[in-house]
GROMACS .gro file of C-alpha atoms in nm:
model
  259
    1MET     CA    1   1.548  -2.922  -2.038
    2PRO     CA    2   1.735  -2.770  -1.712
    3LYS     CA    3   1.832  -2.427  -1.722
    4THR     CA    4   2.185  -2.322  -1.793
    5PRO     CA    5   2.403  -2.123  -1.497
    6MET     CA    6   2.404  -1.826  -1.728
    7GLU     CA    7   2.009  -1.827  -1.749
    8ILE     CA    8   2.005  -1.854  -1.355
    9ARG     CA    9   2.235  -1.574  -1.314
   10VAL     CA   10   2.034  -1.348  -1.524
   11GLU     CA   11   1.724  -1.441  -1.334
   12GLU     CA   12   1.879  -1.415  -1.003
   13HIS     CA   13   2.016  -1.056  -1.103
   14ALA     CA   14   1.649  -0.960  -1.226
   15LYS     CA   15   1.494  -1.092  -0.891
   16THR     CA   16   1.757  -0.880  -0.705
   17GLN     CA   17   1.692  -0.549  -0.887
   18ARG     CA   18   1.300  -0.609  -0.862
   19ASN     CA   19   1.346  -0.652  -0.485
   20LYS     CA   20   1.558  -0.321  -0.483
   21MET     CA   21   1.312  -0.131  -0.692
   22ARG     CA   22   1.042  -0.257  -0.467
   23SER     CA   23   1.227  -0.111  -0.167
   24VAL     CA   24   1.255   0.224  -0.294
   25LYS     CA   25   0.907   0.244  -0.383
   26ILE     CA   26   0.797   0.140  -0.054
   27LYS     CA   27   1.054   0.419   0.087
   28ASP     CA   28   0.926   0.689  -0.117
   29ALA     CA   29   0.566   0.615  -0.038
   30THR     CA   30   0.613   0.616   0.316
   31HIS     CA   31   0.820   0.933   0.295
   32ARG     CA   32   0.533   1.113   0.076
   33ASN     CA   33   0.251   0.965   0.349
   34LEU     CA   34   0.467   1.116   0.667
   35TRP     CA   35   0.521   1.479   0.502
   36ARG     CA   36   0.137   1.482   0.380
   37ALA     CA   37   0.008   1.395   0.739
   38LEU     CA   38   0.238   1.660   0.835
   39VAL     CA   39   0.087   1.950   0.591
   40TYR     CA   40  -0.272   1.819   0.621
   41PRO     CA   41  -0.362   1.943   0.969
   42LEU     CA   42  -0.187   2.315   0.855
   43ARG     CA   43  -0.419   2.304   0.566
   44ARG     CA   44  -0.722   2.255   0.806
   45GLU     CA   45  -0.620   2.550   0.995
   46ARG     CA   46  -0.560   2.779   0.724
   47ALA     CA   47  -0.908   2.719   0.606
   48ARG     CA   48  -1.067   2.795   0.946
   49VAL     CA   49  -0.884   3.091   0.960
   50GLN     CA   50  -0.951   3.211   0.618
   51THR     CA   51  -1.338   3.179   0.705
   52SER     CA   52  -1.278   3.408   0.992
   53VAL     CA   53  -1.079   3.680   0.777
   54GLN     CA   54  -1.368   3.649   0.534
   55TYR     CA   55  -1.628   3.702   0.785
   56TYR     CA   56  -1.439   4.009   0.939
   57ALA     CA   57  -1.368   4.160   0.587
   58ALA     CA   58  -1.760   4.149   0.561
   59ASN     CA   59  -1.829   4.319   0.877
   60PRO     CA   60  -1.635   4.649   0.887
   61ASP     CA   61  -1.781   4.720   1.260
   62ALA     CA   62  -1.585   4.394   1.395
   63ASP     CA   63  -1.267   4.466   1.614
   64GLN     CA   64  -0.981   4.586   1.412
   65TYR     CA   65  -0.734   4.428   1.617
   66GLN     CA   66  -0.883   4.103   1.595
   67ARG     CA   67  -0.931   4.150   1.192
   68GLU     CA   68  -0.537   4.232   1.182
   69THR     CA   69  -0.429   3.944   1.390
   70ASN     CA   70  -0.632   3.693   1.198
   71ALA     CA   71  -0.484   3.805   0.874
   72ALA     CA   72  -0.104   3.804   0.976
   73TYR     CA   73  -0.185   3.448   1.127
   74LEU     CA   74  -0.339   3.365   0.798
   75ALA     CA   75  -0.016   3.488   0.641
   76LEU     CA   76   0.181   3.272   0.850
   77LEU     CA   77  -0.004   2.986   0.778
   78VAL     CA   78   0.041   3.035   0.395
   79LYS     CA   79   0.391   3.062   0.435
   80MET     CA   80   0.457   2.765   0.643
   81GLU     CA   81   0.267   2.566   0.395
   82ASP     CA   82   0.463   2.669   0.126
   83LYS     CA   83   0.814   2.616   0.313
   84LEU     CA   84   0.683   2.275   0.417
   85ASN     CA   85   0.584   2.188   0.057
   86ALA     CA   86   0.951   2.334  -0.059
   87TRP     CA   87   1.121   2.127   0.198
   88ARG     CA   88   0.900   1.805   0.117
   89THR     CA   89   1.041   1.849  -0.267
   90LEU     CA   90   1.403   1.897  -0.152
   91TYR     CA   91   1.410   1.659   0.119
   92ALA     CA   92   1.221   1.364  -0.060
   93ASP     CA   93   1.456   1.086   0.068
   94LYS     CA   94   1.414   1.205   0.396
   95THR     CA   95   1.131   1.197   0.673
   96PRO     CA   96   1.022   1.505   0.850
   97LYS     CA   97   1.172   1.345   1.151
   98GLN     CA   98   1.492   1.343   0.997
   99VAL     CA   99   1.485   1.707   0.871
  100ALA     CA  100   1.385   1.831   1.193
  101LEU     CA  101   1.657   1.657   1.378
  102GLU     CA  102   1.920   1.816   1.104
  103LYS     CA  103   1.773   2.156   1.176
  104GLY     CA  104   1.788   2.116   1.561
  105MET     CA  105   1.462   2.087   1.635
  106ASP     CA  106   1.386   1.924   2.004
  107THR     CA  107   1.030   1.845   1.901
  108HIS     CA  108   1.126   1.627   1.594
  109GLY     CA  109   0.885   1.808   1.396
  110ALA     CA  110   0.596   1.617   1.466
  111HIS     CA  111   0.351   1.878   1.438
  112TRP     CA  112   0.334   2.165   1.192
  113SER     CA  113   0.342   2.430   1.467
  114ASP     CA  114   0.705   2.306   1.575
  115TRP     CA  115   0.831   2.426   1.241
  116VAL     CA  116   0.734   2.781   1.359
  117PRO     CA  117   1.020   2.979   1.536
  118ALA     CA  118   0.950   2.993   1.940
  119ASN     CA  119   0.926   3.395   1.903
  120ILE     CA  120   0.696   3.385   1.641
  121ARG     CA  121   0.473   3.144   1.819
  122ASP     CA  122   0.490   3.334   2.140
  123HIS     CA  123   0.385   3.662   1.968
  124PHE     CA  124   0.054   3.505   1.840
  125LEU     CA  125  -0.023   3.327   2.164
  126MET     CA  126  -0.017   3.649   2.337
  127ALA     CA  127  -0.218   3.852   2.098
  128TYR     CA  128  -0.503   3.580   2.084
  129GLN     CA  129  -0.476   3.571   2.482
  130TYR     CA  130  -0.561   3.967   2.458
  131ILE     CA  131  -0.837   3.893   2.243
  132ASP     CA  132  -1.003   3.669   2.453
  133ALA     CA  133  -0.953   3.875   2.754
  134THR     CA  134  -1.158   4.160   2.588
  135ARG     CA  135  -1.393   4.028   2.378
  136LYS     CA  136  -1.743   4.048   2.534
  137ARG     CA  137  -1.866   3.714   2.454
  138GLY     CA  138  -1.740   3.392   2.292
  139LYS     CA  139  -1.368   3.246   2.296
  140ALA     CA  140  -1.085   3.345   2.095
  141ARG     CA  141  -0.921   3.095   1.838
  142THR     CA  142  -0.628   2.901   1.983
  143PRO     CA  143  -0.338   2.919   1.748
  144PHE     CA  144  -0.107   2.648   1.672
  145GLU     CA  145  -0.347   2.425   1.851
  146LYS     CA  146  -0.262   2.030   1.813
  147GLU     CA  147  -0.583   1.826   1.746
  148PRO     CA  148  -0.627   1.487   1.889
  149ALA     CA  149  -0.558   1.214   1.630
  150PRO     CA  150  -0.911   1.069   1.489
  151LYS     CA  151  -1.041   0.766   1.641
  152LEU     CA  152  -1.004   0.455   1.401
  153PRO     CA  153  -1.268   0.241   1.391
  154PRO     CA  154  -1.226  -0.099   1.561
  155LYS     CA  155  -1.045  -0.370   1.335
  156ARG     CA  156  -1.273  -0.684   1.234
  157PRO     CA  157  -1.201  -1.021   1.382
  158ARG     CA  158  -0.999  -1.206   1.121
  159ARG     CA  159  -1.180  -1.472   0.972
  160VAL     CA  160  -1.043  -1.834   1.077
  161SER     CA  161  -1.072  -2.093   0.806
  162LYS     CA  162  -1.267  -2.419   0.905
  163ALA     CA  163  -1.079  -2.597   0.627
  164PRO     CA  164  -0.838  -2.847   0.751
  165ILE     CA  165  -0.471  -2.731   0.750
  166ARG     CA  166  -0.295  -2.935   0.429
  167PRO     CA  167   0.081  -3.051   0.467
  168PRO     CA  168   0.295  -2.837   0.271
  169THR     CA  169   0.382  -2.981  -0.115
  170PRO     CA  170   0.717  -3.051  -0.248
  171ILE     CA  171   0.715  -2.748  -0.419
  172GLU     CA  172   0.655  -2.527  -0.122
  173GLN     CA  173   0.887  -2.703   0.120
  174LEU     CA  174   1.170  -2.630  -0.138
  175ARG     CA  175   1.039  -2.256  -0.161
  176ASP     CA  176   1.076  -2.257   0.231
  177ARG     CA  177   1.431  -2.431   0.238
  178MET     CA  178   1.537  -2.165  -0.036
  179LYS     CA  179   1.410  -1.876   0.179
  180ALA     CA  180   1.613  -2.010   0.478
  181LEU     CA  181   1.934  -2.031   0.284
  182ASP     CA  182   1.857  -1.684   0.154
  183ASP     CA  183   1.871  -1.532   0.502
  184GLU     CA  184   2.161  -1.761   0.605
  185ALA     CA  185   2.347  -1.626   0.297
  186LEU     CA  186   2.258  -1.253   0.405
  187ARG     CA  187   2.395  -1.332   0.742
  188THR     CA  188   2.700  -1.538   0.695
  189THR     CA  189   3.048  -1.390   0.591
  190ASP     CA  190   3.218  -1.702   0.513
  191PRO     CA  191   3.269  -1.685   0.111
  192HIS     CA  192   3.290  -2.063   0.087
  193ARG     CA  193   2.968  -2.086   0.267
  194LYS     CA  194   2.802  -1.844   0.054
  195GLU     CA  195   2.925  -2.046  -0.253
  196GLU     CA  196   2.791  -2.379  -0.100
  197ILE     CA  197   2.446  -2.180  -0.012
  198ARG     CA  198   2.449  -2.064  -0.403
  199MET     CA  199   2.495  -2.383  -0.544
  200ALA     CA  200   2.257  -2.558  -0.310
  201ILE     CA  201   1.977  -2.285  -0.402
  202ILE     CA  202   2.063  -2.356  -0.774
  203ALA     CA  203   2.001  -2.732  -0.741
  204MET     CA  204   1.684  -2.702  -0.559
  205ARG     CA  205   1.557  -2.433  -0.798
  206THR     CA  206   1.640  -2.713  -1.061
  207GLU     CA  207   1.435  -2.959  -0.893
  208GLN     CA  208   1.156  -2.724  -0.805
  209ASP     CA  209   1.123  -2.643  -1.222
  210GLU     CA  210   1.098  -3.024  -1.254
  211LEU     CA  211   0.839  -3.057  -1.002
  212ARG     CA  212   0.650  -2.779  -1.151
  213LYS     CA  213   0.665  -2.928  -1.498
  214GLU     CA  214   0.558  -3.271  -1.347
  215ARG     CA  215   0.272  -3.090  -1.171
  216ALA     CA  216   0.169  -2.937  -1.495
  217ARG     CA  217   0.186  -3.260  -1.694
  218ARG     CA  218  -0.046  -3.412  -1.425
  219ARG     CA  219  -0.297  -3.116  -1.476
  220ALA     CA  220  -0.286  -3.151  -1.839
  221SER     CA  221  -0.358  -3.531  -1.834
  222ALA     CA  222  -0.654  -3.482  -1.550
  223TYR     CA  223  -0.800  -3.195  -1.784
  224TYR     CA  224  -0.767  -3.409  -2.133
  225LEU     CA  225  -0.933  -3.710  -1.915
  226ALA     CA  226  -1.229  -3.480  -1.808
  227MET     CA  227  -1.273  -3.341  -2.149
  228LYS     CA  228  -1.245  -3.699  -2.319
  229GLU     CA  229  -1.546  -3.813  -2.072
  230LYS     CA  230  -1.748  -3.501  -2.130
  231HIS     CA  231  -1.734  -3.525  -2.509
  232ALA     CA  232  -1.822  -3.902  -2.472
  233ASN     CA  233  -2.135  -3.803  -2.258
  234ILE     CA  234  -2.231  -3.553  -2.504
  235ARG     CA  235  -2.201  -3.837  -2.798
  236ARG     CA  236  -2.396  -4.093  -2.602
  237GLN     CA  237  -2.675  -3.814  -2.533
  238VAL     CA  238  -2.672  -3.725  -2.898
  239ARG     CA  239  -2.722  -4.122  -3.000
  240GLU     CA  240  -3.014  -4.162  -2.753
  241LYS     CA  241  -3.198  -3.855  -2.916
  242LEU     CA  242  -3.148  -3.986  -3.234
  243ASN     CA  243  -3.252  -4.324  -3.124
  244VAL     CA  244  -3.571  -4.175  -2.998
  245LEU     CA  245  -3.652  -3.967  -3.307
  246HIS     CA  246  -3.593  -4.267  -3.522
  247SER     CA  247  -3.826  -4.524  -3.319
  248ALA     CA  248  -4.102  -4.223  -3.337
  249THR     CA  249  -4.052  -4.205  -3.698
  250LEU     CA  250  -4.085  -4.574  -3.746
  251ASN     CA  251  -4.430  -4.582  -3.552
  252GLN     CA  252  -4.596  -4.324  -3.760
  253PRO     CA  253  -4.853  -4.449  -4.042
  254PRO     CA  254  -4.735  -4.405  -4.378
  255LEU     CA  255  -4.892  -4.125  -4.551
  256GLY     CA  256  -5.220  -4.155  -4.740
  257GLU     CA  257  -5.315  -4.452  -4.535
  258SER     CA  258  -5.646  -4.451  -4.401
  259LYS     CA  259  -5.698  -4.498  -4.010
   0.00000   0.00000   0.00000
């Protein structure tokens, strides 16, 4: 039984709503991943500085200036992490680049250190340069260092199927034609053409439903014939086994008969 126009409109509305929800979920996941990628290097830097602070706290004979500089740098990192997490919640509908542009950053906020004011960055850079120049051995930390992106493993070559390419079925052909009409409906601005496309899609969808029903009937018929043949084979095998048992029973001598 073909669908009524009301049922078709309800299905189209439900499909549109599902597509909108899917787009929103994809957008939200993309924004979360961008903010997470911005904060993750900051957390790594904070963990390294935290280790240095704990080391200098356990060694009272260490350089006092370096101890105070590390503590101040750690406090800055903690403050920046809290601020970025707050902005991530406040601007959940925007990417870090969009927020950085609104705040007038020249570097588009690609790295967490870009969100630190320039005068504070210069102050810590000069402090660590002084530590590097005055320490007896080793090299001082480089604050706000931008680590290179990790190397990704090479992609595996895509497996090419050796099966012959089959031609599209009538249902797939109708699906492709409806998709092309959907794309045309999004591009066109003529209301008459939009109505023609809508009516054509309705007719194609009705035809597609009939083809699917016919395919289901063919599959059910093939399954019924296969099951019928299977049960016939089972009955034939049972009859053969019963005949063998019956023949063996007839060939046995009667009870009490001497050999």
